[in-house]
Tab-separated table of C-alpha atoms and ligand atoms in Angstrom:
chain	number	residue	atom	x	y	z
A	95	MET	CA	78.434	179.838	8.443
A	96	THR	CA	76.830	180.013	11.816
A	97	GLY	CA	79.684	178.700	13.955
A	98	THR	CA	78.927	177.258	17.366
A	99	ALA	CA	75.406	176.278	18.242
A	100	PRO	CA	73.632	178.091	21.055
A	101	ALA	CA	74.350	176.367	24.350
A	102	PRO	CA	71.254	176.847	26.494
A	103	PHE	CA	68.994	174.488	24.579
A	104	THR	CA	68.324	170.929	25.659
A	105	ALA	CA	67.682	167.808	23.621
A	106	ASP	CA	63.998	168.261	24.512
A	107	ASP	CA	63.981	171.785	23.067
A	108	TYR	CA	65.308	170.469	19.764
A	109	ARG	CA	62.917	167.541	19.790
A	110	ALA	CA	59.983	169.921	20.310
A	111	ARG	CA	61.173	172.126	17.448
A	112	ARG	CA	61.429	169.132	15.115
A	113	GLU	CA	57.956	167.945	16.084
A	114	ARG	CA	56.541	171.409	15.478
A	115	ALA	CA	58.354	171.629	12.136
A	116	ALA	CA	57.038	168.240	10.999
A	117	ARG	CA	53.502	169.145	12.075
A	118	THR	CA	53.664	172.511	10.311
A	119	ALA	CA	55.003	170.806	7.185
A	120	ALA	CA	52.101	168.360	7.178
A	121	GLU	CA	49.630	171.235	7.615
A	122	ALA	CA	51.236	172.912	4.618
A	123	GLY	CA	50.655	169.790	2.532
A	124	LEU	CA	54.293	168.737	2.457
A	125	ALA	CA	55.457	165.133	2.692
A	126	GLY	CA	58.445	166.287	4.696
A	127	LEU	CA	61.343	168.679	5.141
A	128	LEU	CA	64.893	168.267	3.859
A	129	VAL	CA	67.225	170.432	5.873
A	130	ALA	CA	70.775	171.162	4.739
A	131	PRO	CA	73.575	172.601	6.912
A	132	GLY	CA	72.719	176.186	7.801
A	133	PRO	CA	70.423	178.124	10.098
A	134	ASP	CA	67.492	175.693	9.954
A	135	LEU	CA	69.720	172.715	10.775
A	136	VAL	CA	71.273	174.589	13.690
A	137	TRP	CA	67.837	175.494	14.970
A	138	LEU	CA	66.476	171.952	14.609
A	139	THR	CA	69.488	169.955	15.843
A	140	GLY	CA	72.170	172.236	17.311
A	141	TYR	CA	74.487	170.758	14.683
A	142	ALA	CA	76.608	173.210	12.706
A	143	PRO	CA	79.141	171.369	10.511
A	144	THR	CA	82.302	173.436	10.582
A	145	ALA	CA	83.405	173.159	6.962
A	146	GLU	CA	81.583	173.702	3.718
A	147	THR	CA	81.598	170.298	2.129
A	148	GLU	CA	80.267	168.731	-1.046
A	149	ARG	CA	79.415	165.574	0.895
A	150	LEU	CA	75.698	165.272	1.558
A	151	THR	CA	74.474	166.152	5.049
A	152	LEU	CA	70.679	166.289	5.231
A	153	LEU	CA	68.098	166.155	7.996
A	154	VAL	CA	65.017	164.285	6.796
A	155	LEU	CA	61.871	165.205	8.723
A	156	VAL	CA	58.843	163.194	7.697
A	157	PRO	CA	55.645	163.679	9.728
A	158	GLY	CA	54.884	160.608	11.826
A	159	ARG	CA	58.355	159.097	11.430
A	160	ASP	CA	61.550	159.390	13.421
A	161	PRO	CA	63.811	162.143	12.095
A	162	VAL	CA	66.922	160.944	10.271
A	163	LEU	CA	70.174	162.798	9.787
A	164	VAL	CA	72.007	161.604	6.699
A	165	VAL	CA	75.654	162.415	7.376
A	166	PRO	CA	79.071	161.511	5.961
A	167	ALA	CA	80.631	158.782	8.100
A	168	LEU	CA	83.677	160.865	8.911
A	169	GLU	CA	81.460	163.620	10.349
A	170	ALA	CA	79.057	161.333	12.193
A	171	PRO	CA	80.978	161.508	15.509
A	172	ASP	CA	80.650	165.310	15.535
A	173	ALA	CA	76.975	165.126	14.598
A	174	ALA	CA	76.360	162.656	17.419
A	175	LYS	CA	77.730	165.208	19.889
A	176	ALA	CA	75.270	167.951	18.898
A	177	ALA	CA	72.940	169.079	21.676
A	178	GLY	CA	69.947	168.033	19.620
A	179	ALA	CA	71.305	164.635	18.556
A	180	PRO	CA	69.264	162.572	21.049
A	181	GLY	CA	66.153	161.447	19.227
A	182	LEU	CA	67.847	161.657	15.820
A	183	THR	CA	68.684	158.544	13.842
A	184	LEU	CA	72.105	159.011	12.257
A	185	ARG	CA	72.362	157.390	8.834
A	186	ASP	CA	76.020	157.660	7.918
A	187	TRP	CA	77.444	156.957	4.514
A	188	THR	CA	81.006	156.355	3.357
A	189	ASP	CA	82.786	157.741	0.312
A	190	GLY	CA	82.033	155.668	-2.749
A	191	LYS	CA	78.491	154.884	-1.604
A	192	ASP	CA	75.442	156.662	-3.042
A	193	PRO	CA	73.944	158.865	-0.312
A	194	TYR	CA	71.038	159.843	-2.571
A	195	ALA	CA	69.735	156.294	-2.867
A	196	ALA	CA	69.890	156.001	0.920
A	197	THR	CA	68.041	159.313	1.278
A	198	ALA	CA	65.492	158.429	-1.389
A	199	ALA	CA	64.615	155.291	0.568
A	200	LEU	CA	63.388	157.568	3.377
A	201	LEU	CA	61.062	159.587	1.170
A	202	ASP	CA	57.606	159.228	-0.344
A	203	ALA	CA	58.454	158.702	-4.006
A	204	SER	CA	55.790	161.141	-5.201
A	205	GLY	CA	55.828	163.592	-2.312
A	206	ARG	CA	56.319	167.341	-2.262
A	207	PHE	CA	59.117	168.370	0.101
A	208	GLY	CA	60.300	171.601	1.612
A	209	ILE	CA	64.058	171.932	1.138
A	210	SER	CA	66.456	174.432	2.714
A	211	ASP	CA	66.991	177.538	0.626
A	212	ASN	CA	70.744	177.040	0.911
A	213	ALA	CA	70.824	173.329	-0.024
A	214	TRP	CA	73.307	172.738	-2.809
A	215	ALA	CA	71.771	172.417	-6.270
A	216	MET	CA	73.889	169.278	-6.902
A	217	HIS	CA	72.184	167.529	-3.984
A	218	LEU	CA	68.680	168.535	-5.051
A	219	LEU	CA	69.357	167.528	-8.653
A	220	ALA	CA	70.612	164.124	-7.524
A	221	LEU	CA	67.520	163.594	-5.368
A	222	GLN	CA	65.297	164.532	-8.296
A	223	ARG	CA	67.133	161.977	-10.443
A	224	ALA	CA	66.676	159.315	-7.754
A	225	LEU	CA	62.979	160.158	-7.289
A	226	PRO	CA	61.667	161.752	-10.491
A	227	ALA	CA	58.077	162.051	-9.222
A	228	THR	CA	58.969	164.181	-6.185
A	229	SER	CA	58.660	167.948	-6.163
A	230	TYR	CA	60.251	170.595	-3.996
A	231	ALA	CA	59.509	173.973	-2.460
A	232	SER	CA	61.798	176.495	-0.809
A	233	LEU	CA	61.559	175.847	2.919
A	234	THR	CA	61.370	179.578	3.626
A	235	ASP	CA	58.581	180.063	1.083
A	236	ALA	CA	56.673	177.031	2.350
A	237	LEU	CA	57.070	177.650	6.096
A	238	PRO	CA	58.121	181.291	6.460
A	239	MET	CA	57.140	181.473	10.127
A	240	LEU	CA	58.928	178.259	11.180
A	241	ARG	CA	61.564	180.017	13.295
A	242	ALA	CA	59.731	183.339	13.705
A	243	VAL	CA	58.323	182.953	17.212
A	244	LYS	CA	61.142	182.841	19.717
A	245	ASP	CA	60.991	181.123	23.098
A	246	THR	CA	62.229	182.653	26.346
A	247	ALA	CA	65.799	181.381	26.049
A	248	GLU	CA	66.038	182.612	22.456
A	249	LEU	CA	64.719	186.037	23.489
A	250	GLU	CA	67.372	186.248	26.190
A	251	LEU	CA	70.087	185.504	23.635
A	252	LEU	CA	68.686	188.080	21.223
A	253	ALA	CA	68.524	190.640	24.045
A	254	ALA	CA	72.153	189.885	24.957
A	255	ALA	CA	73.215	190.303	21.334
A	256	GLY	CA	71.305	193.606	21.232
A	257	ALA	CA	73.008	194.783	24.418
A	258	ALA	CA	76.398	193.954	22.881
A	259	ALA	CA	75.517	195.983	19.778
A	260	ASP	CA	74.437	198.860	22.024
A	261	ALA	CA	77.745	198.679	23.916
A	262	THR	CA	79.475	198.848	20.537
A	263	PHE	CA	77.612	202.053	19.672
A	264	GLU	CA	78.481	203.625	23.029
A	265	GLU	CA	82.159	203.060	22.226
A	266	ILE	CA	82.115	203.984	18.550
A	267	ARG	CA	80.549	207.394	19.265
A	268	LYS	CA	83.751	208.257	21.184
A	269	VAL	CA	86.185	207.520	18.343
A	270	PRO	CA	87.284	210.190	15.841
A	271	PHE	CA	85.344	210.174	12.555
A	272	GLY	CA	86.490	213.301	10.698
A	273	GLY	CA	89.583	212.695	8.553
A	274	ARG	CA	89.396	208.896	8.735
A	275	HIS	CA	88.303	206.462	6.046
A	276	GLU	CA	84.905	204.806	6.327
A	277	SER	CA	86.754	201.483	6.325
A	278	ASP	CA	88.716	202.523	9.430
A	279	VAL	CA	85.543	203.162	11.406
A	280	ALA	CA	84.086	199.898	10.065
A	281	ALA	CA	87.138	198.033	11.360
A	282	ASP	CA	86.582	199.650	14.771
A	283	LEU	CA	82.970	198.470	14.701
A	284	ALA	CA	83.996	194.902	13.908
A	285	ASP	CA	86.600	194.918	16.707
A	286	LEU	CA	84.048	196.240	19.188
A	287	LEU	CA	81.366	193.720	18.224
A	288	ARG	CA	83.883	190.929	18.808
A	289	ARG	CA	85.103	192.486	22.050
A	290	PHE	CA	81.496	192.515	23.296
A	291	GLY	CA	81.059	188.834	22.532
A	292	HIS	CA	80.130	188.455	18.878
A	293	SER	CA	81.623	185.363	17.236
A	294	GLN	CA	80.580	186.500	13.769
A	295	VAL	CA	80.347	190.001	12.285
A	296	ASP	CA	77.818	190.084	9.420
A	297	PHE	CA	77.986	193.755	8.408
A	298	THR	CA	79.573	197.028	9.469
A	299	ILE	CA	78.058	199.748	7.325
A	300	VAL	CA	79.691	203.166	7.552
A	301	ALA	CA	78.039	205.409	4.950
A	302	SER	CA	79.230	209.003	5.150
A	303	GLY	CA	77.882	212.107	3.428
A	304	PRO	CA	76.464	211.280	-0.024
A	305	ASN	CA	77.252	207.566	0.499
A	306	GLY	CA	74.586	207.585	3.200
A	307	ALA	CA	71.963	208.176	0.520
A	308	ASN	CA	72.600	204.665	-0.810
A	309	PRO	CA	71.147	202.126	1.618
A	310	HIS	CA	73.212	199.385	-0.035
A	311	HIS	CA	76.507	201.179	0.486
A	312	GLU	CA	78.556	199.095	2.890
A	313	VAL	CA	81.850	200.816	3.273
A	314	GLY	CA	84.443	202.454	1.089
A	315	ASP	CA	87.612	204.472	1.045
A	316	ARG	CA	85.868	207.805	1.306
A	317	VAL	CA	87.453	210.077	3.896
A	318	ILE	CA	84.820	211.235	6.373
A	319	GLU	CA	84.585	215.032	6.530
A	320	ARG	CA	83.378	217.511	9.100
A	321	GLY	CA	79.724	218.251	8.368
A	322	ASP	CA	78.966	214.694	7.223
A	323	MET	CA	76.020	212.683	8.330
A	324	VAL	CA	77.214	209.084	8.840
A	325	VAL	CA	74.865	206.097	8.784
A	326	LEU	CA	76.177	203.287	11.007
A	327	ASP	CA	74.511	199.879	10.676
A	328	PHE	CA	76.169	196.877	12.229
A	329	GLY	CA	75.512	193.434	13.609
A	330	GLY	CA	76.320	189.762	13.609
A	331	LEU	CA	75.928	186.710	15.794
A	332	LYS	CA	76.622	186.399	19.503
A	333	ASP	CA	76.138	182.943	21.032
A	334	GLY	CA	74.292	181.918	17.897
A	335	TYR	CA	71.766	184.783	17.839
A	336	GLY	CA	71.741	187.989	15.842
A	337	SER	CA	72.142	191.699	16.439
A	338	ASP	CA	71.369	194.502	13.976
A	339	THR	CA	71.146	198.187	14.858
A	340	SER	CA	71.535	201.502	13.031
A	341	ARG	CA	72.224	204.975	14.274
A	342	THR	CA	73.024	208.052	12.222
A	343	VAL	CA	75.613	210.395	13.679
A	344	HIS	CA	76.883	213.793	12.545
A	345	VAL	CA	80.471	215.009	12.470
A	346	GLY	CA	80.329	218.386	14.210
A	347	GLU	CA	77.249	220.603	14.365
A	348	PRO	CA	74.471	219.630	11.935
A	349	ALA	CA	72.616	221.938	9.571
A	350	ASP	CA	68.913	222.611	10.175
A	351	GLU	CA	67.724	220.272	7.433
A	352	GLU	CA	69.940	217.436	8.686
A	353	ARG	CA	68.439	217.810	12.126
A	354	ARG	CA	64.927	218.015	10.698
A	355	VAL	CA	65.329	214.839	8.620
A	356	HIS	CA	66.871	213.012	11.563
A	357	ASP	CA	63.950	214.050	13.803
A	358	LEU	CA	61.565	212.848	11.108
A	359	VAL	CA	63.156	209.403	10.883
A	360	ARG	CA	63.184	209.188	14.660
A	361	ALA	CA	59.441	209.967	14.739
A	362	ALA	CA	58.836	207.351	12.033
A	363	GLN	CA	60.824	204.756	13.954
A	364	GLU	CA	58.807	205.551	17.078
A	365	ALA	CA	55.531	205.239	15.133
A	366	GLY	CA	56.624	201.877	13.727
A	367	PHE	CA	57.536	200.677	17.197
A	368	ARG	CA	54.178	201.824	18.603
A	369	ALA	CA	52.338	199.851	15.918
A	370	VAL	CA	53.853	196.617	17.255
A	371	ARG	CA	51.280	194.561	19.149
A	372	PRO	CA	49.912	191.012	18.934
A	373	GLY	CA	47.442	190.594	16.096
A	374	ALA	CA	48.587	193.611	14.087
A	375	ALA	CA	49.635	192.681	10.563
A	376	CYS	CA	53.308	193.093	9.679
A	377	GLN	CA	52.329	195.636	7.031
A	378	GLU	CA	50.808	197.874	9.721
A	379	VAL	CA	54.288	198.418	11.178
A	380	ASP	CA	55.513	199.466	7.751
A	381	ARG	CA	52.501	201.710	7.177
A	382	ALA	CA	52.836	203.437	10.549
A	383	ALA	CA	56.498	204.319	9.961
A	384	ARG	CA	55.982	205.222	6.304
A	385	ALA	CA	53.012	207.514	7.001
A	386	VAL	CA	55.145	209.781	9.192
A	387	ILE	CA	57.750	210.186	6.459
A	388	ALA	CA	55.187	210.558	3.668
A	389	ASP	CA	53.193	213.165	5.594
A	390	ALA	CA	56.351	215.264	5.884
A	391	GLY	CA	56.829	215.120	2.105
A	392	TYR	CA	59.766	212.687	2.099
A	393	GLY	CA	57.846	209.539	1.118
A	394	GLU	CA	59.738	209.032	-2.152
A	395	TYR	CA	63.018	208.968	-0.234
A	396	PHE	CA	62.086	206.026	2.013
A	397	ILE	CA	63.050	203.299	-0.451
A	398	HIS	CA	63.074	200.011	1.451
A	399	ARG	CA	60.821	197.906	3.679
A	400	THR	CA	60.594	198.895	7.335
A	401	GLY	CA	61.976	195.706	8.822
A	402	HIS	CA	62.984	192.053	8.763
A	403	GLY	CA	63.026	189.214	11.242
A	404	ILE	CA	66.122	188.160	13.160
A	405	GLY	CA	67.102	185.015	15.070
A	406	VAL	CA	69.810	182.489	14.246
A	407	THR	CA	70.368	184.671	11.166
A	408	THR	CA	70.404	188.465	10.868
A	409	HIS	CA	67.810	188.565	8.047
A	410	GLU	CA	64.795	186.244	7.938
A	411	PRO	CA	60.976	186.339	7.983
A	412	PRO	CA	58.782	188.001	9.071
A	413	TYR	CA	59.161	191.086	6.879
A	414	MET	CA	57.581	194.415	7.767
A	415	ILE	CA	56.428	195.335	4.297
A	416	GLU	CA	53.243	196.447	2.523
A	417	GLY	CA	51.276	193.360	1.509
A	418	GLU	CA	52.505	191.160	4.389
A	419	GLU	CA	49.351	190.287	6.282
A	420	GLN	CA	50.984	187.852	8.707
A	421	PRO	CA	49.719	188.806	12.178
A	422	LEU	CA	52.312	189.574	14.828
A	423	VAL	CA	52.631	186.956	17.580
A	424	PRO	CA	54.307	187.405	20.980
A	425	GLY	CA	57.918	186.244	20.695
A	426	MET	CA	58.466	187.421	17.142
A	427	CYS	CA	61.635	189.513	16.742
A	428	PHE	CA	62.350	191.925	13.920
A	429	SER	CA	63.889	195.254	13.038
A	430	VAL	CA	62.074	198.568	12.783
A	431	GLU	CA	64.370	200.619	10.565
A	432	PRO	CA	62.874	203.437	8.529
A	433	GLY	CA	65.214	205.727	6.617
A	434	VAL	CA	65.325	208.760	4.374
A	435	TYR	CA	67.865	208.873	1.528
A	436	LEU	CA	68.490	212.154	-0.272
A	437	PRO	CA	70.447	211.363	-3.452
A	438	GLY	CA	73.864	212.979	-3.646
A	439	ARG	CA	73.479	214.496	-0.206
A	440	PHE	CA	72.968	212.301	2.856
A	441	GLY	CA	70.888	209.558	4.432
A	442	VAL	CA	69.434	208.791	7.836
A	443	ARG	CA	68.420	205.407	9.200
A	444	ILE	CA	67.483	204.466	12.752
A	445	GLU	CA	67.060	200.789	13.581
A	446	ASP	CA	66.160	198.804	16.642
A	447	ILE	CA	65.335	195.153	17.075
A	448	VAL	CA	61.878	194.845	18.604
A	449	THR	CA	60.122	191.829	20.071
A	450	VAL	CA	56.368	191.409	20.322
A	451	THR	CA	55.103	191.148	23.912
A	452	GLU	CA	51.637	190.228	25.226
A	453	ASP	CA	50.468	193.824	24.969
A	454	GLY	CA	52.825	195.669	22.639
A	455	GLY	CA	56.494	195.654	21.785
A	456	ARG	CA	59.814	195.772	23.591
A	457	ARG	CA	63.009	197.174	22.102
A	458	LEU	CA	66.173	195.084	22.296
A	459	ASN	CA	68.259	198.137	21.359
A	460	ASP	CA	68.125	201.178	23.535
A	461	THR	CA	70.929	203.594	22.793
A	462	THR	CA	69.762	207.154	22.308
A	463	ARG	CA	67.770	207.836	19.170
A	464	GLU	CA	68.615	211.539	19.371
A	465	MET	CA	71.251	212.628	16.885
A	466	VAL	CA	74.699	211.990	18.314
A	467	ILE	CA	77.446	214.484	17.447
A	468	VAL	CA	80.847	212.887	16.874
A	469	ASP	CA	84.307	214.372	16.269
B	726	ZN	ZN1	76.191	218.116	7.931
B	727	ZN	ZN1	70.772	196.996	10.036
B	728	ZN	ZN1	68.242	195.435	9.628
């Protein structure tokens, strides 16, 4: 899970987030939000229960009422220490008692509620049994932009996580690639991310040669050879906020086509970045990057969306994808990561986290986007 909560936020910050969440829920026609342990709870309260537990912990946000955190009695002291606890009513329950009846008493018996995507099914089923006339929507589907616009302190944490990922790339480009397993380089990446302050490593993709043509390839036992293109894509959480960057390196001197495809992806990434400005629809970022690749005749080899949001998780809304008309707003943070994947041969992906500014975009990753030659 998400580990320690970000430190720089005050009780007032959390209170403001909860008020905004309750207001947005009401505007969306919801009777309230039910927030289980996970990213939304961290963002709304600063509380990140350490262990996965079957005992019900649930933040109940009902517009116009004080927020209530239903929490097992033995975890209540920890919950009370969370940075966002002031302003929360703690409703603790002891083993043997029915937490669902206590929760149901807080809810409109025929309301529609947004519930965390990662809430346990057993909890939702029990609530439905307690209140058969209620209905539920995925919180992310109902309020996709809830956490999308970051404030100044959040942007600083995201920038620091990006800088740590960049420092990781500057070190990994110096290590030997040829003759080592992908998994060895991935282990180096994880060590470096931690050394530069990450508390959680979410992914360390090392996709060499033909493996690079599969964007889902994480890492394997393949021995990296001279002449390989190697897609590196890594990130995780530092001080509660995410990093995610990709660079594609080459072991030794590249062939002409490898260089050409890399230049193409770099141009597409630049075009996507330049499309970032307030008011532009998310899909325009995707279109701008995709057009460059399609115009060069490689459109069928760019087989994923151009980007995803990032914050207290490494993948979240907004998504840079055709059909997403959500306008960009200053403070949004997301990846711009076009790629070209040539089956059986090699792949190239270049990815930066970008934030929307008042008049354009700002990259939170800034290592070179030229092809780096490694040993
Ligand atoms: Zn090559
Ligand atoms: Zn990535
Ligand atoms: Zn990404």
